[in-house]
Short mmCIF file of C-alpha atoms in Angstrom, two decimals:
data_model
loop_
_atom_site.label_atom_id
_atom_site.label_comp_id
_atom_site.label_asym_id
_atom_site.label_seq_id
_atom_site.Cartn_x
_atom_site.Cartn_y
_atom_site.Cartn_z
CA MET A 1041 35.23 -40.32 116.61
CA ARG A 1042 33.17 -38.31 114.10
CA LYS A 1043 34.76 -35.12 115.18
CA ASN A 1044 38.19 -36.51 114.49
CA VAL A 1045 37.17 -37.63 110.98
CA ILE A 1046 35.70 -34.23 110.20
CA LEU A 1047 38.80 -32.45 111.40
CA ALA A 1048 40.99 -34.72 109.36
CA PHE A 1049 38.93 -34.06 106.24
CA LEU A 1050 39.06 -30.27 106.75
CA LEU A 1051 42.80 -30.46 107.23
CA LEU A 1052 43.28 -32.34 103.99
CA PHE A 1053 41.05 -29.85 102.11
CA ALA A 1054 43.03 -26.91 103.48
CA VAL A 1055 46.33 -28.52 102.45
CA GLY A 1056 45.04 -29.23 98.91
CA LEU A 1057 43.71 -25.71 98.48
CA SER A 1058 47.00 -24.16 99.51
CA THR A 1059 48.89 -26.41 97.08
CA VAL A 1060 46.69 -25.33 94.14
CA MET A 1061 47.15 -21.66 94.99
CA GLU A 1062 50.91 -22.02 95.14
CA ALA A 1063 50.94 -23.72 91.73
CA GLN A 1064 48.93 -20.92 90.12
CA THR A 1065 51.23 -18.34 91.70
CA ALA A 1066 54.29 -20.11 90.30
CA THR A 1067 52.77 -20.23 86.80
CA LYS A 1068 52.07 -16.48 86.83
CA LYS A 1069 55.66 -15.79 87.87
CA LYS A 1070 57.02 -17.91 85.02
CA LYS A 1071 54.83 -15.99 82.48
CA LYS A 1072 56.04 -12.66 83.80
CA LYS A 1073 59.64 -13.76 83.34
CA LYS A 1074 59.10 -14.69 79.61
CA LYS A 1075 57.71 -11.25 78.58
CA PRO A 1076 61.12 -9.50 78.43
CA ALA A 1077 62.39 -12.23 76.05
CA LYS A 1078 59.45 -11.70 73.61
CA THR A 1079 59.93 -7.93 73.56
CA GLU A 1080 63.61 -8.39 72.82
CA GLU A 1081 62.74 -10.71 69.88
CA VAL A 1082 60.29 -8.12 68.39
CA VAL A 1083 62.91 -5.40 68.72
CA ASN A 1084 65.44 -7.56 66.91
CA ASN A 1085 62.98 -8.25 64.01
CA ASP A 1086 62.14 -4.54 63.64
CA SER A 1087 65.81 -3.71 63.53
CA ILE A 1088 66.38 -6.24 60.74
CA ASN A 1089 63.43 -4.90 58.69
CA ALA A 1090 64.58 -1.32 59.19
CA ALA A 1091 68.06 -2.29 58.05
CA ARG A 1092 66.65 -3.91 54.92
CA VAL A 1093 64.53 -0.84 54.06
CA GLN A 1094 67.49 1.43 54.59
CA ASP A 1095 69.63 -0.75 52.34
CA SER A 1096 66.97 -0.64 49.57
CA LEU A 1097 66.66 3.14 49.83
CA SER A 1098 70.39 3.53 49.57
CA LYS A 1099 70.48 1.39 46.39
CA VAL A 1100 67.67 3.44 44.78
CA ALA A 1101 69.41 6.67 45.71
CA ALA A 1102 72.64 5.38 44.17
CA ALA A 1103 70.84 4.44 40.87
CA THR A 1104 68.93 7.74 40.61
CA PRO A 1105 70.92 10.55 38.90
CA PRO A 1106 71.27 13.77 40.78
CA PRO A 1107 68.51 16.29 40.08
CA ASP A 1108 69.12 18.85 37.31
CA THR A 1109 69.18 22.16 39.10
CA THR A 1110 69.28 24.03 35.76
CA ARG A 1111 65.68 23.07 34.80
CA SER A 1112 62.58 24.60 36.27
CA VAL A 1113 59.84 22.64 37.94
CA THR A 1114 57.35 23.75 35.23
CA ASP A 1115 59.49 22.72 32.24
CA GLY A 1116 57.42 19.58 31.72
CA LEU A 1117 54.20 21.63 31.63
CA VAL A 1118 55.25 24.19 28.97
CA ALA A 1119 55.14 23.50 25.20
CA ASP A 1120 58.45 23.14 23.38
CA THR A 1121 58.91 26.22 21.19
CA SER A 1122 62.13 25.12 19.56
CA TYR A 1123 62.11 24.23 15.83
CA LEU A 1124 64.44 22.88 13.20
CA ALA A 1125 66.22 25.21 10.86
CA TYR A 1126 65.26 25.09 7.15
CA THR A 1127 68.71 23.69 6.34
CA ASP A 1128 67.87 20.60 8.41
CA LEU A 1129 64.64 19.88 6.47
CA VAL A 1130 64.41 17.50 3.48
CA LEU A 1131 62.38 18.30 0.37
CA ASP A 1132 59.42 15.95 -0.15
CA THR A 1133 59.61 14.78 -3.78
CA THR A 1134 56.28 12.87 -3.75
CA LYS A 1135 54.41 13.31 -7.04
CA PRO A 1136 51.29 15.46 -6.43
CA VAL A 1137 47.90 13.80 -6.90
CA ASP A 1138 44.74 15.92 -6.96
CA GLY A 1139 42.78 13.98 -4.35
CA PHE A 1140 43.11 10.89 -2.18
CA TYR A 1141 42.23 8.72 -5.17
CA LYS A 1142 42.30 9.81 -8.80
CA GLN A 1143 41.50 7.70 -11.82
CA PRO A 1144 44.22 7.92 -14.48
CA ILE A 1145 43.54 10.32 -17.32
CA LEU A 1146 41.64 8.70 -20.18
CA ARG A 1147 44.67 8.99 -22.42
CA GLY A 1148 44.36 6.69 -25.41
CA ALA A 1149 40.81 5.66 -24.50
CA LYS A 1150 38.64 4.59 -27.42
CA PRO A 1151 34.86 4.46 -27.70
CA PHE A 1152 33.27 1.04 -27.74
CA ALA A 1153 31.73 -0.04 -31.02
CA PHE A 1154 27.98 -0.32 -31.47
CA PRO A 1155 26.60 -3.60 -32.82
CA ASP A 1156 25.73 -3.52 -36.51
CA GLU A 1157 22.01 -3.14 -37.09
CA ASN A 1158 20.25 -4.91 -39.92
CA LYS A 1159 17.79 -2.53 -41.51
CA TYR A 1160 15.47 -5.44 -42.21
CA ASN A 1161 15.12 -6.04 -38.48
CA ILE A 1162 13.89 -2.53 -37.70
CA LYS A 1163 10.23 -2.56 -36.76
CA PHE A 1164 9.65 1.01 -35.55
CA TYR A 1165 11.45 4.22 -36.44
CA LYS A 1166 11.22 7.83 -35.27
CA ARG A 1167 13.59 10.80 -35.42
CA LEU A 1168 13.66 13.43 -32.68
CA TRP A 1169 15.49 16.65 -31.97
CA ARG A 1170 16.22 17.59 -28.37
CA THR A 1171 17.77 20.63 -26.69
CA ILE A 1172 20.15 20.48 -23.74
CA ASP A 1173 19.90 23.58 -21.58
CA LEU A 1174 23.37 24.12 -20.11
CA THR A 1175 22.01 26.52 -17.50
CA ASP A 1176 19.96 23.70 -15.96
CA SER A 1177 21.56 22.21 -12.85
CA MET A 1178 21.01 18.71 -14.28
CA ASN A 1179 23.30 19.58 -17.21
CA ARG A 1180 26.13 21.27 -15.36
CA ILE A 1181 28.35 18.38 -16.41
CA PHE A 1182 28.64 20.08 -19.83
CA SER A 1183 29.50 23.52 -18.50
CA VAL A 1184 32.20 23.02 -15.85
CA PRO A 1185 34.20 26.28 -15.74
CA GLY A 1186 37.44 25.92 -17.67
CA GLN A 1187 36.39 22.60 -19.24
CA THR A 1188 33.11 23.11 -21.05
CA LEU A 1189 31.97 20.79 -23.80
CA MET A 1190 32.05 23.70 -26.25
CA SER A 1191 35.72 24.40 -25.52
CA ILE A 1192 36.51 20.72 -26.16
CA ILE A 1193 34.68 20.90 -29.50
CA ILE A 1194 36.62 24.03 -30.52
CA ASP A 1195 39.93 22.39 -29.58
CA GLY A 1196 38.99 19.28 -31.56
CA LEU A 1197 38.13 21.35 -34.64
CA LYS A 1198 41.37 23.31 -34.34
CA ALA A 1199 43.39 20.08 -34.11
CA GLN A 1200 41.45 18.70 -37.12
CA LYS A 1201 40.22 15.72 -35.10
CA MET A 1202 36.61 16.67 -35.74
CA VAL A 1203 34.73 18.00 -38.77
CA ALA A 1204 32.15 20.78 -38.76
CA TYR A 1205 29.41 20.88 -41.40
CA SER A 1206 27.35 23.82 -42.55
CA ASP A 1207 24.25 21.70 -43.25
CA GLU A 1208 22.34 19.16 -41.23
CA GLY A 1209 22.86 16.52 -43.89
CA TYR A 1210 26.64 16.59 -43.24
CA THR A 1211 27.59 17.19 -46.86
CA LYS A 1212 29.47 20.53 -46.71
CA ALA A 1213 32.52 20.72 -44.46
CA MET A 1214 33.65 23.98 -42.87
CA SER A 1215 37.18 25.15 -42.07
CA TYR A 1216 38.22 26.11 -38.56
CA GLU A 1217 38.57 29.77 -39.55
CA LYS A 1218 35.04 29.83 -40.93
CA VAL A 1219 33.70 28.24 -37.78
CA LEU A 1220 35.26 31.02 -35.69
CA ARG A 1221 33.78 33.69 -37.97
CA VAL A 1222 30.33 32.16 -37.66
CA LEU A 1223 30.58 31.86 -33.89
CA SER A 1224 31.98 35.35 -33.32
CA ASP A 1225 29.64 38.27 -32.89
CA SER A 1226 30.10 41.39 -34.95
CA VAL A 1227 29.73 44.89 -33.62
CA ILE A 1228 29.11 47.94 -35.79
CA VAL A 1229 31.68 50.63 -35.04
CA THR A 1230 31.19 54.20 -36.30
CA ASP A 1231 34.16 55.82 -38.05
CA LEU A 1232 34.88 59.36 -36.90
CA ASP A 1233 36.86 62.10 -38.60
CA SER A 1234 40.09 62.69 -36.70
CA LEU A 1235 39.85 66.50 -37.12
CA THR A 1236 36.18 67.35 -36.80
CA GLY A 1237 34.93 64.26 -34.94
CA ASP A 1238 32.06 63.85 -37.39
CA ALA A 1239 30.79 60.40 -38.41
CA ILE A 1240 32.16 59.52 -41.83
CA GLY A 1241 31.14 55.86 -42.00
CA SER A 1242 31.01 52.57 -40.09
CA HIS A 1243 32.53 49.11 -40.14
CA SER A 1244 31.94 45.79 -38.37
CA VAL A 1245 34.37 44.36 -35.82
CA TYR A 1246 34.33 40.72 -34.79
CA VAL A 1247 34.32 40.01 -31.06
CA PRO A 1248 36.45 36.97 -30.07
CA PHE A 1249 34.30 33.92 -29.41
CA ASN A 1250 33.90 32.79 -25.81
CA PRO A 1251 32.96 29.07 -25.49
CA ASP A 1252 31.20 29.78 -22.18
CA SER A 1253 28.68 31.97 -24.03
CA VAL A 1254 26.97 28.89 -25.52
CA THR A 1255 24.07 27.98 -23.25
CA LYS A 1256 22.22 25.43 -25.40
CA LEU A 1257 23.04 22.33 -27.42
CA GLU A 1258 20.82 20.38 -29.78
CA ILE A 1259 21.08 16.68 -30.53
CA LYS A 1260 19.45 14.71 -33.32
CA GLU A 1261 18.67 11.11 -32.53
CA ASP A 1262 17.01 8.08 -34.09
CA ILE A 1263 14.76 5.77 -32.10
CA PHE A 1264 13.95 2.33 -33.47
CA VAL A 1265 13.06 -1.20 -32.39
CA ASP A 1266 15.25 -4.15 -33.25
CA LYS A 1267 12.75 -6.99 -33.51
CA VAL A 1268 15.49 -9.61 -33.22
CA ARG A 1269 16.81 -8.27 -29.92
CA GLY A 1270 13.36 -7.05 -28.93
CA ARG A 1271 14.37 -3.69 -27.49
CA LEU A 1272 13.93 0.01 -28.12
CA ILE A 1273 17.27 1.58 -29.15
CA THR A 1274 18.23 5.25 -29.20
CA ARG A 1275 21.21 6.45 -31.25
CA ILE A 1276 22.54 10.00 -31.32
CA ILE A 1277 23.20 11.05 -34.92
CA GLY A 1278 24.22 14.69 -34.73
CA LEU A 1279 25.15 17.48 -32.36
CA SER A 1280 25.00 21.22 -32.81
CA PRO A 1281 25.52 24.28 -30.59
CA ILE A 1282 22.81 26.93 -30.50
CA LYS A 1283 23.94 30.53 -30.82
CA ARG A 1284 21.83 33.50 -29.81
CA VAL A 1285 21.49 36.02 -32.60
CA LYS A 1286 21.83 39.60 -31.44
CA SER A 1287 20.99 42.86 -33.09
CA SER A 1288 23.41 45.75 -33.48
CA ALA A 1289 22.01 47.13 -30.23
CA GLY A 1290 22.87 43.88 -28.41
CA ASP A 1291 19.30 42.54 -28.11
CA VAL A 1292 18.63 38.82 -28.66
CA ILE A 1293 16.41 38.44 -31.72
CA GLY A 1294 16.62 34.70 -32.35
CA GLU A 1295 18.70 31.53 -32.41
CA GLN A 1296 20.71 29.75 -35.07
CA HIS A 1297 22.91 26.69 -35.56
CA PRO A 1298 26.39 27.89 -36.53
CA PHE A 1299 27.50 24.38 -37.58
CA TYR A 1300 26.64 20.70 -37.23
CA LEU A 1301 28.70 17.75 -36.01
CA TYR A 1302 28.29 14.11 -36.96
CA PHE A 1303 28.29 12.39 -33.57
CA PRO A 1304 30.13 9.16 -34.58
CA GLN A 1305 33.03 11.37 -35.75
CA CYS A 1306 33.14 13.07 -32.33
CA ARG A 1307 33.35 9.95 -30.22
CA ASN A 1308 37.13 9.57 -30.40
CA VAL A 1309 37.62 13.05 -28.94
CA PHE A 1310 34.83 12.71 -26.38
CA ALA A 1311 36.09 9.32 -25.15
CA ALA A 1312 39.53 10.77 -24.41
CA ARG A 1313 38.27 13.74 -22.35
CA GLU A 1314 37.09 13.49 -18.77
CA ALA A 1315 33.84 15.00 -17.57
CA PHE A 1316 33.28 15.76 -13.90
CA ASP A 1317 30.27 13.80 -12.71
CA THR A 1318 28.59 15.07 -9.53
CA GLN A 1319 27.15 11.60 -8.90
CA ARG A 1320 30.63 10.05 -8.90
CA ASP A 1321 32.90 12.16 -6.73
CA ILE A 1322 35.79 9.68 -6.58
CA TYR A 1323 36.26 9.07 -10.29
CA ASP A 1324 35.23 10.79 -13.49
CA MET A 1325 33.75 9.55 -16.76
CA SER A 1326 34.32 10.51 -20.37
CA TYR A 1327 32.01 12.73 -22.39
CA ASP A 1328 31.30 9.78 -24.65
CA ASP A 1329 30.03 7.87 -21.58
CA VAL A 1330 27.83 10.84 -20.69
CA PHE A 1331 26.14 10.83 -24.10
CA ILE A 1332 25.81 7.06 -24.40
CA SER A 1333 24.38 6.68 -20.89
CA ARG A 1334 22.23 9.80 -21.44
CA ASN A 1335 23.32 11.37 -18.20
CA PHE A 1336 21.63 14.70 -18.96
CA LYS A 1337 18.23 16.35 -19.17
CA THR A 1338 16.61 17.27 -22.48
CA GLN A 1339 13.42 18.63 -23.98
CA ILE A 1340 12.00 17.56 -27.32
CA VAL A 1341 11.77 20.48 -29.75
CA LYS A 1342 10.98 18.61 -32.95
CA GLU A 1343 9.82 15.25 -34.24
CA SER A 1344 9.97 14.02 -37.78
CA ASN A 1345 6.95 15.22 -39.78
CA PRO A 1346 6.14 15.80 -43.48
CA ALA A 1347 6.17 19.61 -43.09
CA ASP A 1348 9.48 19.56 -41.18
CA LEU A 1349 8.02 21.88 -38.54
CA ARG A 1350 9.39 22.40 -35.07
CA ILE A 1351 7.19 22.51 -32.01
CA SER A 1352 7.88 26.23 -31.72
CA ASP A 1353 6.48 26.64 -35.24
CA LYS A 1354 3.27 24.88 -34.24
CA PHE A 1355 2.83 26.92 -31.05
CA PRO A 1356 4.69 30.22 -31.53
CA ASN A 1357 5.15 32.46 -28.48
CA ASP A 1358 3.50 29.90 -26.20
CA PRO A 1359 6.10 28.11 -24.02
CA ASP A 1360 3.41 26.26 -22.07
CA LYS A 1361 1.91 24.66 -25.17
CA GLN A 1362 5.39 23.78 -26.40
CA LYS A 1363 6.16 22.06 -23.10
CA GLN A 1364 2.87 20.14 -23.24
CA GLU A 1365 3.59 18.94 -26.77
CA SER A 1366 7.07 17.83 -25.75
CA ASP A 1367 5.67 15.91 -22.78
CA ARG A 1368 3.07 14.27 -25.04
CA ILE A 1369 5.75 12.87 -27.34
CA GLU A 1370 7.79 11.65 -24.37
CA ARG A 1371 4.70 9.96 -22.93
CA GLU A 1372 3.97 8.17 -26.24
CA LEU A 1373 7.52 6.83 -26.41
CA ARG A 1374 7.36 5.66 -22.81
CA ASN A 1375 4.06 3.89 -23.36
CA TYR A 1376 5.31 2.26 -26.57
CA LYS A 1377 8.38 0.96 -24.76
CA LYS A 1378 6.23 -0.29 -21.89
CA ASN A 1379 3.85 -2.13 -24.23
CA LEU A 1380 6.62 -3.55 -26.38
CA TRP A 1381 6.39 -6.85 -24.53
CA LYS A 1382 3.06 -8.22 -23.36
CA TYR A 1383 2.43 -11.53 -21.65
#
């Protein structure tokens, strides 16, 4: 009985195992049959994509112009050497301006008026004379080539817009012709006989005056204290060029003042003329502004004294002592101004 049960169980197991194997074999066969269908689908998709790409390329080729066979491949790498003819150009009529920015010329400019001073309010008073050395780099503003202060003064005298005086008290006026005679140097010329060549006499010949030959100016100024305003005030009274006196041999033997100018009478001319200022490159200032703002370097050569002596008269032939005396006067003025107000 047991043997029959065991045989029956083995038979059923063998039948079930064979059924499972047949099912797996059938599934593998079905999968193998579907592979050709998938390959065909991929081929169809690639064909569609290829057709689309080909269609796009054909459209781009149709929109692109045919290549220019007349141009070289390196034409885009070589500079264009062609140029317009002069007949094709247009004249630029822009008004020239000397610089990126230029202040208008001081045409019609007038000097500003000083406040009236009451002589009863003056507490302290001193008169000084100063020299302006035009060869000093600090004073180059007065000696710009082609536009020196001396040339402006000569033009003003010629146009009768300024008055020259022969004395420092401004009482005797000089004509323009006399001013030129005083400024011009004279040279002694020997007269020779035309036949023998012997000297038969001599005469003086005036050399035309060159404004650039003036290397020094002298100003006279008053310094006083207005007790109402409580400040130390400096006013320029006069101006004079300094001429070097030469001998007949051409040696410098001294200095003289050919004429004197009353500074208030010069302000109208100075205010209308520009002076190149090295501290202000963009715009210029007038010569009147230069004097009023004291934009220059000076040295005191005289102070008011009963004997009317200059510093050079006190210390002749001693430039060091003269410089020390000038510095002493400057130091006294500076200390007086410093001690003007005390708290």
